[in-house]
Amino acid sequence: MPDTDASGFQEPAYTSSDALKLYARDYRPDETASAGRLPVICLPGLTRNTRDFHPLALLLSRDTTEPRRVIALDSRGRGNSAWDENKANYNLAVEAGDVVTACAALGVERAVFIGTSRGGLILHLIAATRPDLLEAVILNDIGPVIEARGLALIRDYLNSGRRPADWSEAVDIVKENHGASFTALGGEDWREMALALYRDVGGRPVADFDPAIAEAVKSVDLSQPLPDLWAQFENLCRFPLMLIRGENTSLLSKETADEMARRHPNLIVHTAEGQGHAPLLHHGDIPAAIRAFLISCR
């Protein structure tokens, strides 16, 4: 089944501050065509990877009028980045540091950032610690408050123990886990999602992340209020900000989105119709909304 398009990007490797080999995809249009426009850096969700951003990255880097360099990062323990022997390092602070390291290694002084789920939480920290890197931010279905119900759903399907025997079963599992909230998706969409979630190992799909990451979610006490990031969100209020919220999301409540808009009066909110957590950014009218936001950025 795997036939992912490996064209259109370079694959630079770089080293974290603690000597872990990390992976990026770098979509570089003609420098003359993209001159004067800042790059876009994409940060994936908890157990996700650069493949989530591939269709969007191609659209943005090959745009006929305003192409941009697009960089997508695999966090440590995900995708093609090395797994960390010290499992305690799978935390937001360390992963935010890896993003800063990536920017230095790839020659990026300032960028527009897209953060999906955990990637957006990392951007809350970067806004507080390295705001000089940020020109503008797009948060994909994430905010300062995480709903316990949504995190419980993620915990349960990550730790269900189901292992697909082949790619057809992998697609079936993805549809079973997400079908109720992703009503806008069709057959090819589910295939793409499976290809993003699993890697091919000898013809068999295998979840593309360190199992310790899923195990850590089990230890979160969901009977207690989860810590929020409102203090860090205040730093994001200094920048142009767009929020993409899945119409059927269980992780980001409307109340939180409304409060984000109250605190950031210029927040642009785009609803991903027929999608849950986290929306596919190349689906429906989302690419057009992202393009419109980027036009307002350098």
PDB file of C-alpha atoms in Angstrom, residues 81-287:
ATOM      1  CA  SER A  81      13.552  11.148  14.709  1.00  0.00           C
ATOM      2  CA  ALA A  82      15.430   8.961  17.177  1.00  0.00           C
ATOM      3  CA  TRP A  83      13.727   7.532  20.235  1.00  0.00           C
ATOM      4  CA  ASP A  84      14.963   8.905  23.547  1.00  0.00           C
ATOM      5  CA  GLU A  85      16.300   6.424  26.082  1.00  0.00           C
ATOM      6  CA  ASN A  86      15.316   8.874  28.807  1.00  0.00           C
ATOM      7  CA  LYS A  87      11.526   8.741  28.475  1.00  0.00           C
ATOM      8  CA  ALA A  88      11.156  11.695  30.839  1.00  0.00           C
ATOM      9  CA  ASN A  89      12.425  13.872  27.991  1.00  0.00           C
ATOM     10  CA  TYR A  90       9.129  13.475  26.168  1.00  0.00           C
ATOM     11  CA  ASN A  91       7.870  16.732  27.642  1.00  0.00           C
ATOM     12  CA  LEU A  92       6.901  20.139  26.297  1.00  0.00           C
ATOM     13  CA  ALA A  93       9.947  22.007  27.582  1.00  0.00           C
ATOM     14  CA  VAL A  94      12.463  19.625  26.008  1.00  0.00           C
ATOM     15  CA  GLU A  95      10.517  19.459  22.754  1.00  0.00           C
ATOM     16  CA  ALA A  96      10.275  23.264  22.618  1.00  0.00           C
ATOM     17  CA  GLY A  97      14.058  23.338  22.968  1.00  0.00           C
ATOM     18  CA  ASP A  98      14.329  20.957  20.017  1.00  0.00           C
ATOM     19  CA  VAL A  99      12.311  23.370  17.876  1.00  0.00           C
ATOM     20  CA  VAL A 100      14.686  26.193  18.772  1.00  0.00           C
ATOM     21  CA  THR A 101      17.621  23.934  17.859  1.00  0.00           C
ATOM     22  CA  ALA A 102      15.966  23.081  14.533  1.00  0.00           C
ATOM     23  CA  CYS A 103      15.570  26.755  13.672  1.00  0.00           C
ATOM     24  CA  ALA A 104      19.272  27.374  14.295  1.00  0.00           C
ATOM     25  CA  ALA A 105      20.323  24.275  12.347  1.00  0.00           C
ATOM     26  CA  LEU A 106      18.118  25.117   9.367  1.00  0.00           C
ATOM     27  CA  GLY A 107      18.988  28.793   9.240  1.00  0.00           C
ATOM     28  CA  VAL A 108      15.595  30.141  10.286  1.00  0.00           C
ATOM     29  CA  GLU A 109      15.650  33.364  12.277  1.00  0.00           C
ATOM     30  CA  ARG A 110      11.898  34.029  12.167  1.00  0.00           C
ATOM     31  CA  ALA A 111       8.912  32.129  10.796  1.00  0.00           C
ATOM     32  CA  VAL A 112       5.191  31.592  10.736  1.00  0.00           C
ATOM     33  CA  PHE A 113       4.466  28.518  12.858  1.00  0.00           C
ATOM     34  CA  ILE A 114       1.662  25.976  12.570  1.00  0.00           C
ATOM     35  CA  GLY A 115       1.140  23.822  15.653  1.00  0.00           C
ATOM     36  CA  THR A 116      -1.240  20.872  15.662  1.00  0.00           C
ATOM     37  CA  SER A 117      -2.398  19.804  19.129  1.00  0.00           C
ATOM     38  CA  ARG A 118       0.815  19.176  21.118  1.00  0.00           C
ATOM     39  CA  GLY A 119       2.684  21.249  18.544  1.00  0.00           C
ATOM     40  CA  GLY A 120       0.463  24.166  19.512  1.00  0.00           C
ATOM     41  CA  LEU A 121       1.213  23.637  23.192  1.00  0.00           C
ATOM     42  CA  ILE A 122       4.910  23.807  22.331  1.00  0.00           C
ATOM     43  CA  LEU A 123       4.248  27.146  20.624  1.00  0.00           C
ATOM     44  CA  HIS A 124       2.733  28.480  23.861  1.00  0.00           C
ATOM     45  CA  LEU A 125       6.113  27.816  25.493  1.00  0.00           C
ATOM     46  CA  ILE A 126       8.132  29.252  22.619  1.00  0.00           C
ATOM     47  CA  ALA A 127       6.039  32.438  22.746  1.00  0.00           C
ATOM     48  CA  ALA A 128       7.105  32.798  26.373  1.00  0.00           C
ATOM     49  CA  THR A 129      10.780  31.849  25.952  1.00  0.00           C
ATOM     50  CA  ARG A 130      11.810  32.684  22.360  1.00  0.00           C
ATOM     51  CA  PRO A 131       9.243  35.142  20.984  1.00  0.00           C
ATOM     52  CA  ASP A 132      11.846  36.462  18.543  1.00  0.00           C
ATOM     53  CA  LEU A 133      11.329  33.317  16.444  1.00  0.00           C
ATOM     54  CA  LEU A 134       7.625  34.010  15.895  1.00  0.00           C
ATOM     55  CA  GLU A 135       6.138  36.180  13.182  1.00  0.00           C
ATOM     56  CA  ALA A 136       2.651  34.667  13.385  1.00  0.00           C
ATOM     57  CA  VAL A 137       1.044  31.473  14.670  1.00  0.00           C
ATOM     58  CA  ILE A 138      -1.646  29.052  13.527  1.00  0.00           C
ATOM     59  CA  LEU A 139      -2.998  26.760  16.255  1.00  0.00           C
ATOM     60  CA  ASN A 140      -4.665  23.619  14.940  1.00  0.00           C
ATOM     61  CA  ASP A 141      -7.371  22.499  17.386  1.00  0.00           C
ATOM     62  CA  ILE A 142      -5.513  23.423  20.528  1.00  0.00           C
ATOM     63  CA  GLY A 143      -5.601  26.158  23.131  1.00  0.00           C
ATOM     64  CA  PRO A 144      -4.577  26.849  26.713  1.00  0.00           C
ATOM     65  CA  VAL A 145      -7.170  24.423  28.120  1.00  0.00           C
ATOM     66  CA  ILE A 146      -7.389  20.729  27.207  1.00  0.00           C
ATOM     67  CA  GLU A 147     -10.681  18.967  27.804  1.00  0.00           C
ATOM     68  CA  ALA A 148     -10.284  15.822  29.895  1.00  0.00           C
ATOM     69  CA  ARG A 149     -12.866  13.991  27.778  1.00  0.00           C
ATOM     70  CA  GLY A 150     -10.828  14.560  24.651  1.00  0.00           C
ATOM     71  CA  LEU A 151      -7.590  13.473  26.288  1.00  0.00           C
ATOM     72  CA  ALA A 152      -9.324  10.338  27.563  1.00  0.00           C
ATOM     73  CA  LEU A 153     -10.340   9.432  24.007  1.00  0.00           C
ATOM     74  CA  ILE A 154      -6.753   9.864  22.835  1.00  0.00           C
ATOM     75  CA  ARG A 155      -5.476   7.800  25.778  1.00  0.00           C
ATOM     76  CA  ASP A 156      -7.908   4.991  25.046  1.00  0.00           C
ATOM     77  CA  TYR A 157      -7.241   4.560  21.338  1.00  0.00           C
ATOM     78  CA  LEU A 158      -3.470   4.917  21.744  1.00  0.00           C
ATOM     79  CA  ASN A 159      -3.493   2.181  24.374  1.00  0.00           C
ATOM     80  CA  SER A 160      -6.136  -0.090  22.883  1.00  0.00           C
ATOM     81  CA  GLY A 161      -3.552  -2.735  22.059  1.00  0.00           C
ATOM     82  CA  ARG A 162      -4.834  -3.220  18.512  1.00  0.00           C
ATOM     83  CA  ARG A 163      -2.080  -3.885  15.999  1.00  0.00           C
ATOM     84  CA  PRO A 164      -3.075  -4.055  12.322  1.00  0.00           C
ATOM     85  CA  ALA A 165      -1.997  -7.143  10.438  1.00  0.00           C
ATOM     86  CA  ASP A 166      -2.021  -5.352   7.080  1.00  0.00           C
ATOM     87  CA  TRP A 167      -2.736  -1.964   5.533  1.00  0.00           C
ATOM     88  CA  SER A 168      -6.393  -2.685   4.943  1.00  0.00           C
ATOM     89  CA  GLU A 169      -6.849  -3.336   8.655  1.00  0.00           C
ATOM     90  CA  ALA A 170      -4.858  -0.192   9.463  1.00  0.00           C
ATOM     91  CA  VAL A 171      -7.345   1.890   7.473  1.00  0.00           C
ATOM     92  CA  ASP A 172     -10.220   0.131   9.250  1.00  0.00           C
ATOM     93  CA  ILE A 173      -8.746   0.892  12.675  1.00  0.00           C
ATOM     94  CA  VAL A 174      -8.270   4.563  11.808  1.00  0.00           C
ATOM     95  CA  LYS A 175     -11.887   4.790  10.629  1.00  0.00           C
ATOM     96  CA  GLU A 176     -13.145   3.076  13.794  1.00  0.00           C
ATOM     97  CA  ASN A 177     -11.177   5.459  16.014  1.00  0.00           C
ATOM     98  CA  HIS A 178     -12.038   8.679  14.180  1.00  0.00           C
ATOM     99  CA  GLY A 179     -15.021   8.041  11.910  1.00  0.00           C
ATOM    100  CA  ALA A 180     -17.640   9.496  14.254  1.00  0.00           C
ATOM    101  CA  SER A 181     -15.903  12.875  14.441  1.00  0.00           C
ATOM    102  CA  PHE A 182     -14.477  13.047  10.908  1.00  0.00           C
ATOM    103  CA  THR A 183     -17.691  12.861   8.928  1.00  0.00           C
ATOM    104  CA  ALA A 184     -16.236  14.940   6.069  1.00  0.00           C
ATOM    105  CA  LEU A 185     -13.627  12.334   5.124  1.00  0.00           C
ATOM    106  CA  GLY A 186     -13.878   9.878   2.260  1.00  0.00           C
ATOM    107  CA  GLY A 187     -12.058   6.679   1.335  1.00  0.00           C
ATOM    108  CA  GLU A 188      -8.833   8.258   0.084  1.00  0.00           C
ATOM    109  CA  ASP A 189      -8.693  10.521   3.168  1.00  0.00           C
ATOM    110  CA  TRP A 190      -8.718   7.495   5.475  1.00  0.00           C
ATOM    111  CA  ARG A 191      -5.970   5.876   3.446  1.00  0.00           C
ATOM    112  CA  GLU A 192      -3.854   9.046   3.708  1.00  0.00           C
ATOM    113  CA  MET A 193      -4.425   9.203   7.450  1.00  0.00           C
ATOM    114  CA  ALA A 194      -3.327   5.591   7.880  1.00  0.00           C
ATOM    115  CA  LEU A 195      -0.179   6.269   5.859  1.00  0.00           C
ATOM    116  CA  ALA A 196       0.587   9.211   8.124  1.00  0.00           C
ATOM    117  CA  LEU A 197       0.014   7.272  11.352  1.00  0.00           C
ATOM    118  CA  TYR A 198       1.846   4.062  10.501  1.00  0.00           C
ATOM    119  CA  ARG A 199       5.185   3.228   8.921  1.00  0.00           C
ATOM    120  CA  ASP A 200       5.726   0.183   6.736  1.00  0.00           C
ATOM    121  CA  VAL A 201       7.924  -2.485   8.319  1.00  0.00           C
ATOM    122  CA  GLY A 202       8.294  -5.484   6.045  1.00  0.00           C
ATOM    123  CA  GLY A 203       4.900  -4.886   4.498  1.00  0.00           C
ATOM    124  CA  ARG A 204       3.164  -4.521   7.840  1.00  0.00           C
ATOM    125  CA  PRO A 205       1.962  -1.182   9.305  1.00  0.00           C
ATOM    126  CA  VAL A 206       3.517  -0.255  12.651  1.00  0.00           C
ATOM    127  CA  ALA A 207       2.603   2.798  14.753  1.00  0.00           C
ATOM    128  CA  ASP A 208       5.275   5.399  14.059  1.00  0.00           C
ATOM    129  CA  PHE A 209       6.193   6.554  17.570  1.00  0.00           C
ATOM    130  CA  ASP A 210       7.867   5.383  20.738  1.00  0.00           C
ATOM    131  CA  PRO A 211       5.242   3.400  22.734  1.00  0.00           C
ATOM    132  CA  ALA A 212       6.485   5.167  25.874  1.00  0.00           C
ATOM    133  CA  ILE A 213       4.684   8.306  24.667  1.00  0.00           C
ATOM    134  CA  ALA A 214       1.318   6.563  24.680  1.00  0.00           C
ATOM    135  CA  GLU A 215       2.146   4.905  27.986  1.00  0.00           C
ATOM    136  CA  ALA A 216       2.784   8.299  29.585  1.00  0.00           C
ATOM    137  CA  VAL A 217      -0.747   9.463  28.742  1.00  0.00           C
ATOM    138  CA  LYS A 218      -2.118   6.619  30.867  1.00  0.00           C
ATOM    139  CA  SER A 219      -0.482   8.114  33.956  1.00  0.00           C
ATOM    140  CA  VAL A 220      -2.380  11.424  33.693  1.00  0.00           C
ATOM    141  CA  ASP A 221      -5.026  11.699  36.424  1.00  0.00           C
ATOM    142  CA  LEU A 222      -8.077  12.854  34.502  1.00  0.00           C
ATOM    143  CA  SER A 223     -10.168  13.067  37.659  1.00  0.00           C
ATOM    144  CA  GLN A 224      -8.228  16.220  38.547  1.00  0.00           C
ATOM    145  CA  PRO A 225      -8.272  19.520  36.634  1.00  0.00           C
ATOM    146  CA  LEU A 226      -5.582  19.618  33.979  1.00  0.00           C
ATOM    147  CA  PRO A 227      -3.078  22.495  34.203  1.00  0.00           C
ATOM    148  CA  ASP A 228      -3.784  25.342  31.797  1.00  0.00           C
ATOM    149  CA  LEU A 229      -1.515  27.605  29.745  1.00  0.00           C
ATOM    150  CA  TRP A 230      -3.405  30.898  29.949  1.00  0.00           C
ATOM    151  CA  ALA A 231      -0.313  32.697  31.228  1.00  0.00           C
ATOM    152  CA  GLN A 232       1.669  31.498  28.221  1.00  0.00           C
ATOM    153  CA  PHE A 233      -1.220  32.294  25.875  1.00  0.00           C
ATOM    154  CA  GLU A 234      -0.913  35.941  26.857  1.00  0.00           C
ATOM    155  CA  ASN A 235       2.444  35.939  25.061  1.00  0.00           C
ATOM    156  CA  LEU A 236       0.756  34.647  21.905  1.00  0.00           C
ATOM    157  CA  CYS A 237      -1.564  37.657  22.016  1.00  0.00           C
ATOM    158  CA  ARG A 238       1.381  39.752  20.790  1.00  0.00           C
ATOM    159  CA  PHE A 239       1.305  38.022  17.394  1.00  0.00           C
ATOM    160  CA  PRO A 240      -1.118  37.542  14.499  1.00  0.00           C
ATOM    161  CA  LEU A 241      -2.960  34.389  15.509  1.00  0.00           C
ATOM    162  CA  MET A 242      -5.278  31.979  13.742  1.00  0.00           C
ATOM    163  CA  LEU A 243      -7.202  29.158  15.398  1.00  0.00           C
ATOM    164  CA  ILE A 244      -8.474  26.204  13.396  1.00  0.00           C
ATOM    165  CA  ARG A 245     -11.057  24.307  15.432  1.00  0.00           C
ATOM    166  CA  GLY A 246     -12.619  21.018  14.424  1.00  0.00           C
ATOM    167  CA  GLU A 247     -16.391  21.228  14.306  1.00  0.00           C
ATOM    168  CA  ASN A 248     -16.584  17.898  16.157  1.00  0.00           C
ATOM    169  CA  THR A 249     -13.522  18.234  18.368  1.00  0.00           C
ATOM    170  CA  SER A 250     -13.586  16.884  21.900  1.00  0.00           C
ATOM    171  CA  LEU A 251     -10.256  18.408  22.952  1.00  0.00           C
ATOM    172  CA  LEU A 252     -10.882  22.147  22.472  1.00  0.00           C
ATOM    173  CA  SER A 253     -14.175  23.453  23.845  1.00  0.00           C
ATOM    174  CA  LYS A 254     -16.109  26.331  22.329  1.00  0.00           C
ATOM    175  CA  GLU A 255     -15.846  28.075  25.693  1.00  0.00           C
ATOM    176  CA  THR A 256     -12.048  27.974  25.518  1.00  0.00           C
ATOM    177  CA  ALA A 257     -12.064  29.174  21.904  1.00  0.00           C
ATOM    178  CA  ASP A 258     -14.384  32.048  22.854  1.00  0.00           C
ATOM    179  CA  GLU A 259     -12.116  33.041  25.743  1.00  0.00           C
ATOM    180  CA  MET A 260      -9.115  32.952  23.419  1.00  0.00           C
ATOM    181  CA  ALA A 261     -10.946  35.349  21.111  1.00  0.00           C
ATOM    182  CA  ARG A 262     -11.802  37.609  24.045  1.00  0.00           C
ATOM    183  CA  ARG A 263      -8.170  37.806  25.113  1.00  0.00           C
ATOM    184  CA  HIS A 264      -6.896  38.180  21.533  1.00  0.00           C
ATOM    185  CA  PRO A 265      -9.417  40.508  19.825  1.00  0.00           C
ATOM    186  CA  ASN A 266      -7.780  39.988  16.411  1.00  0.00           C
ATOM    187  CA  LEU A 267      -7.861  36.194  16.618  1.00  0.00           C
ATOM    188  CA  ILE A 268      -9.021  34.600  13.365  1.00  0.00           C
ATOM    189  CA  VAL A 269     -11.137  31.511  14.068  1.00  0.00           C
ATOM    190  CA  HIS A 270     -11.795  29.000  11.305  1.00  0.00           C
ATOM    191  CA  THR A 271     -14.102  26.032  11.847  1.00  0.00           C
ATOM    192  CA  ALA A 272     -13.084  22.796  10.125  1.00  0.00           C
ATOM    193  CA  GLU A 273     -16.497  21.472   9.157  1.00  0.00           C
ATOM    194  CA  GLY A 274     -17.039  17.744   9.541  1.00  0.00           C
ATOM    195  CA  GLN A 275     -13.700  17.227  11.280  1.00  0.00           C
ATOM    196  CA  GLY A 276     -12.715  16.349  14.831  1.00  0.00           C
ATOM    197  CA  HIS A 277      -9.337  16.375  16.564  1.00  0.00           C
ATOM    198  CA  ALA A 278      -7.144  17.312  14.898  1.00  0.00           C
ATOM    199  CA  PRO A 279      -8.322  18.630  11.510  1.00  0.00           C
ATOM    200  CA  LEU A 280      -6.505  17.634   8.342  1.00  0.00           C
ATOM    201  CA  LEU A 281      -5.082  20.928   7.166  1.00  0.00           C
ATOM    202  CA  HIS A 282      -5.217  20.111   3.455  1.00  0.00           C
ATOM    203  CA  HIS A 283      -8.919  19.252   3.525  1.00  0.00           C
ATOM    204  CA  GLY A 284     -11.879  21.374   2.409  1.00  0.00           C
ATOM    205  CA  ASP A 285     -11.523  25.141   2.658  1.00  0.00           C
ATOM    206  CA  ILE A 286      -8.706  25.089   5.221  1.00  0.00           C
ATOM    207  CA  PRO A 287      -5.846  25.626   2.727  1.00  0.00           C
TER     208      PRO A 287
END
